[in-house]
Amino acid sequence: MRLRTWEYDLTLKHPFTISRGSVSTKTVIITEIEHDGVTGLGEAAPISRYGETAATVRDFLQNLDLSAFPDPFAVEEIMASLGRTGEGNTAARASIDLALHDWIGKTLGIPLYRYWGLDRAKTPVSSFTIGIDEPEVIEAKVREAEAYPVLKVKLGTERDEEILRAIRRCTEKPLRVDANEGWTTREEALRKIQWLETEGVEFVEQPMPAADLAGTAWVRKRVKLPIVADENSIRAHDVPDLREAFDGVNLKLMKSTGLREGLQLIHTARSCGMSVMIGCMIETSLGITAAAHLSPLADWADLDGSALTSNDPFDGVVFDRGRLILPDRPGIGVVKKQG
Ligand code: MG
């Protein structure tokens, strides 16, 4: 097995702002695993919230020796060995997991959704995310998101009411709200969620800091809207402890170390009676399409990461009025754009 990597700077159509900060570009690392004349593609979109950067991914992959593994089908063994170095580097590990799965699908000549026995007709509608911005820009973004029937709104600021008013001036679409840990007290979270219950909101993602699980559980008992974990649900083993505080979990491949554990996380959540959302970071269509193959197992999707960028280097999943349409090519099924 030969591993090659290359870096790519994604440019955002609009600077993307959430409660923690703002970005206008994002560096991702593309992995290529070649074996027996077949090349599997993977991607790492590092998440600074969990201590990962392009530099840490580069280090991790440069120090990786896959020569001990002659067979890319040995995903369990390979991914377990990558985990022996400790807890972090989840996006770097995901880039290997994705490339191995892509290689397997291409070698077998089937798309990943078929490899897992999933129905391509059962992909959900993806929301489209409106980042924090000035009211005029928010209104322009809502108009640009016309093709998407559901919007996800970033809140968790001092200006939440103003942001939601700007959105509601332009659209009656159902909204999903992500506070990204931005409401720091139980009282604030309770007040904001009770207000959102009257604003056509379907659920609220990560209202409070991940460290305040007891506070989140206190809030959840007092509200009607489902509460979904994101910053609290990193790996599959996080899920059982979230049952009191959350109704569902947001799976992202860049947190879960990839597709193998992503599938485990979904099954863990289901066995805990929880809902499943499948989300993403700012990433190319490669990472997005990989996640989309699992989406028939999810209740909700938020896979707009590549749609927020202006220079996606791949063609993969496409959106039909927001619905995810999976490619029928083998593996993850993305191809590099020409030119
Ligand atoms: Mg989130």
Coordinates of C-alpha atoms and ligand atoms in Angstrom, one line a residue:
M1 CA 0.0 0.0 0.0
R2 CA 1.4 3.4 -1.0
L3 CA 0.1 6.6 0.6
R4 CA 0.4 10.0 -1.1
T5 CA -1.0 13.2 0.2
W6 CA -1.7 16.7 -1.2
E7 CA -3.0 19.8 0.4
Y8 CA -5.8 22.0 -1.0
D9 CA -7.0 25.4 0.1
L10 CA -10.8 25.7 -0.1
T11 CA -12.2 29.2 -0.5
L12 CA -15.5 30.1 1.1
K13 CA -18.1 31.9 -0.9
H14 CA -18.7 34.1 2.1
P15 CA -16.6 34.3 5.3
F16 CA -18.1 31.6 7.5
T17 CA -18.8 32.7 11.1
I18 CA -20.1 30.7 14.1
S19 CA -20.1 31.6 17.8
R20 CA -16.4 30.6 18.2
G21 CA -15.0 32.6 15.2
S22 CA -14.7 33.2 11.5
V23 CA -12.9 31.6 8.5
S24 CA -12.6 32.5 4.8
T25 CA -10.4 29.7 3.7
K26 CA -9.8 26.1 4.9
T27 CA -6.9 23.9 4.1
V28 CA -7.8 20.2 3.7
I29 CA -5.5 17.3 3.1
I30 CA -6.3 14.7 0.4
T31 CA -5.0 11.2 0.8
E32 CA -4.4 8.6 -1.9
I33 CA -3.9 5.0 -1.1
E34 CA -2.7 2.9 -4.0
H35 CA -2.6 -0.8 -4.1
D36 CA -2.9 -3.4 -6.9
G37 CA -3.4 -0.6 -9.5
V38 CA -6.4 0.9 -7.7
T39 CA -6.3 4.3 -5.9
G40 CA -8.6 5.1 -3.0
L41 CA -9.2 8.7 -2.1
G42 CA -9.6 10.2 1.4
E43 CA -9.8 13.6 3.0
A44 CA -8.9 15.3 6.3
A45 CA -10.7 18.5 7.1
P46 CA -9.0 19.3 10.5
I47 CA -11.2 20.8 13.3
S48 CA -9.4 23.3 15.5
R49 CA -12.0 22.9 18.3
Y50 CA -10.4 19.5 18.9
G51 CA -6.8 20.6 18.5
E52 CA -6.2 19.5 14.9
T53 CA -4.7 21.7 12.2
A54 CA -3.3 21.1 8.7
A55 CA 0.1 20.9 10.3
T56 CA -0.9 18.2 12.8
V57 CA -2.5 16.2 10.0
R58 CA 0.6 16.6 7.9
D59 CA 2.8 15.3 10.8
F60 CA 0.5 12.4 11.5
L61 CA 0.4 11.2 7.9
Q62 CA 4.1 11.7 7.4
N63 CA 4.9 9.5 10.3
L64 CA 2.5 6.9 9.3
D65 CA 3.9 3.6 8.1
L66 CA 1.3 1.5 6.3
S67 CA 4.0 -1.0 5.0
A68 CA 3.0 -3.5 7.8
F69 CA -0.4 -3.8 6.2
P70 CA -0.4 -5.6 2.9
D71 CA -4.1 -5.7 2.5
P72 CA -6.4 -2.6 2.3
F73 CA -9.4 -4.8 3.1
A74 CA -8.1 -5.0 6.7
V75 CA -9.8 -1.8 7.7
E76 CA -10.5 -2.9 11.3
E77 CA -6.9 -3.8 12.0
I78 CA -5.4 -0.8 10.2
M79 CA -7.8 1.7 12.0
A80 CA -7.2 0.0 15.3
S81 CA -3.5 0.4 14.9
L82 CA -3.9 4.1 14.0
G83 CA -5.7 4.6 17.3
R84 CA -2.9 3.2 19.4
T85 CA -1.1 6.6 19.3
G86 CA -3.8 8.2 21.4
E87 CA -7.2 9.9 21.2
G88 CA -6.6 12.8 18.9
N89 CA -5.9 13.2 15.1
T90 CA -9.4 12.2 14.3
A91 CA -9.5 14.0 10.9
A92 CA -6.1 12.6 9.9
R93 CA -7.3 9.1 10.8
A94 CA -10.5 9.7 8.9
S95 CA -8.5 10.5 5.7
I96 CA -7.0 6.9 5.9
D97 CA -10.4 5.3 6.7
L98 CA -12.1 7.1 3.7
A99 CA -9.3 6.2 1.3
L100 CA -9.4 2.5 2.4
H101 CA -13.2 2.4 1.9
D102 CA -12.9 4.1 -1.4
W103 CA -10.3 1.6 -2.4
I104 CA -12.5 -1.4 -1.3
G105 CA -15.5 0.0 -3.2
K106 CA -13.5 0.5 -6.3
T107 CA -11.9 -2.9 -6.1
L108 CA -15.3 -4.6 -5.6
G109 CA -16.8 -2.4 -8.3
I110 CA -19.7 -1.1 -6.1
P111 CA -20.6 2.2 -4.5
L112 CA -20.2 2.3 -0.7
Y113 CA -24.0 2.6 0.0
R114 CA -24.4 -0.8 -1.7
Y115 CA -21.4 -2.2 0.2
W116 CA -23.4 -1.4 3.4
G117 CA -26.7 -2.6 2.1
L118 CA -28.3 0.8 2.1
D119 CA -31.0 2.3 -0.2
R120 CA -29.9 5.2 -2.4
A121 CA -33.5 6.3 -2.6
K122 CA -33.6 6.9 1.1
T123 CA -31.1 9.8 1.4
P124 CA -32.5 12.7 3.4
V125 CA -32.8 16.3 2.5
S126 CA -29.7 18.3 3.5
S127 CA -30.1 21.7 5.3
F128 CA -28.0 24.6 4.1
T129 CA -26.2 26.7 6.7
I130 CA -26.5 30.4 7.2
G131 CA -23.5 31.6 9.2
I132 CA -23.5 34.6 11.5
D133 CA -23.5 37.9 9.7
E134 CA -25.0 41.3 9.3
P135 CA -28.7 41.3 8.6
E136 CA -28.3 42.5 4.9
V137 CA -25.8 39.7 4.2
I138 CA -28.0 37.2 6.0
E139 CA -30.9 38.1 3.7
A140 CA -28.7 37.7 0.6
K141 CA -27.5 34.3 1.9
V142 CA -31.1 33.2 2.4
R143 CA -31.9 34.1 -1.1
E144 CA -28.9 32.2 -2.4
A145 CA -30.1 29.2 -0.5
E146 CA -33.4 29.2 -2.4
A147 CA -32.9 25.7 -3.7
Y148 CA -32.7 24.2 -0.2
P149 CA -36.0 23.6 1.6
V150 CA -34.5 23.6 5.1
L151 CA -32.0 26.1 6.6
K152 CA -29.6 25.7 9.5
V153 CA -29.0 28.9 11.3
K154 CA -25.9 29.6 13.4
L155 CA -26.8 31.4 16.7
G156 CA -25.1 31.5 20.1
T157 CA -24.4 35.3 20.0
E158 CA -25.6 38.5 21.5
R159 CA -27.5 39.2 18.3
D160 CA -29.6 36.0 18.0
E161 CA -33.0 37.8 17.8
E162 CA -31.7 40.2 15.2
I163 CA -30.3 37.3 13.1
L164 CA -33.5 35.3 13.3
R165 CA -35.6 38.3 12.4
A166 CA -33.5 38.9 9.3
I167 CA -34.1 35.3 8.2
R168 CA -37.8 35.3 9.0
R169 CA -38.2 38.5 6.9
C170 CA -37.2 36.4 3.8
T171 CA -38.5 32.9 4.4
E172 CA -41.0 30.7 6.2
K173 CA -38.9 27.6 5.6
P174 CA -38.3 25.2 8.6
L175 CA -35.1 26.1 10.4
R176 CA -32.6 24.2 12.5
V177 CA -30.5 26.1 15.0
D178 CA -26.9 25.5 16.0
A179 CA -25.7 27.5 19.0
N180 CA -22.2 25.9 18.9
E181 CA -22.0 26.0 22.8
G182 CA -22.7 29.8 22.7
W183 CA -25.3 29.9 25.4
T184 CA -23.3 29.8 28.6
T185 CA -26.0 29.6 31.3
R186 CA -28.9 27.3 31.7
E187 CA -31.3 30.3 32.0
E188 CA -30.1 31.8 28.8
A189 CA -30.3 28.4 26.9
L190 CA -33.8 27.8 28.3
R191 CA -35.1 31.3 27.4
K192 CA -33.6 31.1 23.9
I193 CA -35.0 27.6 23.2
Q194 CA -38.5 28.5 24.5
W195 CA -38.4 31.5 22.1
L196 CA -37.2 29.3 19.2
E197 CA -40.2 26.9 19.8
T198 CA -42.4 29.7 18.5
E199 CA -40.3 30.4 15.4
G200 CA -40.7 27.3 13.3
V201 CA -37.5 25.6 14.5
E202 CA -37.1 21.8 14.2
F203 CA -34.3 21.2 16.7
V204 CA -31.5 22.9 18.5
E205 CA -27.9 21.7 18.2
Q206 CA -25.4 22.0 21.0
P207 CA -27.0 24.9 23.0
M208 CA -24.4 24.8 25.9
P209 CA -20.7 24.2 26.4
A210 CA -19.8 20.5 26.1
A211 CA -18.4 20.6 29.6
D212 CA -21.8 21.4 31.0
L213 CA -23.7 18.2 30.4
A214 CA -25.7 18.6 33.6
G215 CA -26.8 22.1 32.5
T216 CA -27.9 20.7 29.1
A217 CA -29.9 17.9 30.8
W218 CA -31.6 20.5 33.0
V219 CA -32.6 22.6 30.0
R220 CA -33.7 19.6 28.0
K221 CA -36.2 18.6 30.7
R222 CA -37.9 22.0 30.3
V223 CA -38.2 22.4 26.5
K224 CA -40.1 20.7 23.7
L225 CA -37.6 20.9 20.9
P226 CA -35.2 18.0 20.4
I227 CA -31.6 18.9 21.5
V228 CA -28.8 17.4 19.3
A229 CA -25.2 17.0 20.5
D230 CA -22.3 18.0 18.2
E231 CA -19.3 19.2 20.3
N232 CA -20.4 16.6 22.9
S233 CA -20.5 13.6 20.5
I234 CA -17.0 13.0 19.1
R235 CA -16.6 9.3 19.1
A236 CA -19.0 6.3 19.4
H237 CA -18.0 5.8 23.0
D238 CA -19.3 9.3 23.9
V239 CA -22.8 8.5 22.9
P240 CA -24.3 6.5 25.9
D241 CA -23.4 9.2 28.4
L242 CA -25.4 11.7 26.4
R243 CA -28.8 10.1 26.8
E244 CA -30.0 12.4 29.6
A245 CA -28.9 15.6 28.0
F246 CA -29.7 15.1 24.3
D247 CA -32.3 13.6 22.0
G248 CA -29.9 13.0 19.1
V249 CA -26.2 13.2 18.0
N250 CA -24.5 14.9 15.0
L251 CA -22.1 12.4 13.4
K252 CA -19.2 14.0 11.5
L253 CA -16.6 11.7 9.9
M254 CA -13.8 14.1 10.8
K255 CA -14.7 13.6 14.5
S256 CA -15.5 9.9 14.4
T257 CA -12.2 8.9 12.6
G258 CA -14.1 8.0 9.5
L259 CA -16.8 5.7 8.1
R260 CA -16.0 2.6 10.1
E261 CA -16.5 4.3 13.4
G262 CA -19.2 6.5 12.0
L263 CA -21.3 3.4 11.4
Q264 CA -20.6 2.3 14.9
L265 CA -21.7 5.7 16.3
I266 CA -25.0 5.5 14.4
H267 CA -25.7 2.0 15.7
T268 CA -24.7 3.1 19.3
A269 CA -27.1 6.1 19.1
R270 CA -29.9 3.9 17.8
S271 CA -29.4 1.4 20.5
C272 CA -29.6 4.3 23.0
G273 CA -32.9 5.3 21.4
M274 CA -31.4 8.5 20.0
S275 CA -31.9 10.4 16.7
V276 CA -29.0 10.7 14.2
M277 CA -27.9 13.7 12.2
I278 CA -25.1 13.5 9.8
G279 CA -23.0 16.7 9.4
C280 CA -19.7 17.9 8.1
M281 CA -17.0 20.5 8.3
I282 CA -15.9 22.9 5.5
E283 CA -14.6 20.1 3.2
T284 CA -14.6 19.1 -0.5
S285 CA -17.2 16.9 -2.2
L286 CA -15.0 13.9 -1.3
G287 CA -15.6 14.1 2.4
I288 CA -19.2 15.2 1.8
T289 CA -20.0 12.3 -0.6
A290 CA -18.4 9.8 1.8
A291 CA -20.8 11.0 4.6
A292 CA -23.7 11.0 2.1
H293 CA -23.3 7.3 1.6
L294 CA -24.2 6.8 5.3
S295 CA -27.1 9.3 5.1
P296 CA -29.8 6.8 4.4
L297 CA -29.3 5.8 8.1
A298 CA -29.8 9.3 9.4
D299 CA -32.9 11.3 10.4
W300 CA -31.3 14.6 9.3
A301 CA -28.5 15.7 7.1
D302 CA -26.4 18.8 7.1
L303 CA -23.9 18.1 4.3
D304 CA -23.5 21.6 2.8
G305 CA -19.7 21.9 3.5
S306 CA -18.6 21.8 -0.2
A307 CA -21.6 23.9 -1.3
L308 CA -20.3 26.7 0.9
T309 CA -17.1 26.8 -1.1
S310 CA -16.2 28.3 -4.5
N311 CA -13.4 25.9 -5.6
D312 CA -14.5 22.4 -4.8
P313 CA -12.0 20.2 -6.7
F314 CA -14.3 17.2 -7.0
D315 CA -17.6 16.2 -8.5
G316 CA -19.6 13.9 -6.2
V317 CA -22.9 14.0 -4.5
V318 CA -25.4 16.5 -5.9
F319 CA -28.4 18.2 -4.4
D320 CA -31.9 18.1 -5.9
R321 CA -33.9 20.7 -4.0
G322 CA -31.7 19.8 -1.1
R323 CA -32.0 16.0 -1.4
L324 CA -28.8 14.2 -1.6
I325 CA -28.3 12.3 -4.9
L326 CA -25.5 9.8 -4.5
P327 CA -23.2 9.0 -7.5
D328 CA -23.4 5.5 -8.7
R329 CA -19.7 5.1 -9.3
P330 CA -17.7 2.6 -7.3
G331 CA -16.3 3.5 -3.8
I332 CA -17.1 7.0 -2.6
G333 CA -17.6 7.8 -6.3
V334 CA -16.0 11.2 -6.7
V335 CA -14.0 12.3 -9.7
K336 CA -11.5 15.2 -10.0
K337 CA -12.9 18.1 -11.9
Q338 CA -11.3 18.8 -15.2
G339 CA -9.0 21.8 -15.6
Ligands
MG1 MG -22.7 21.9 15.0

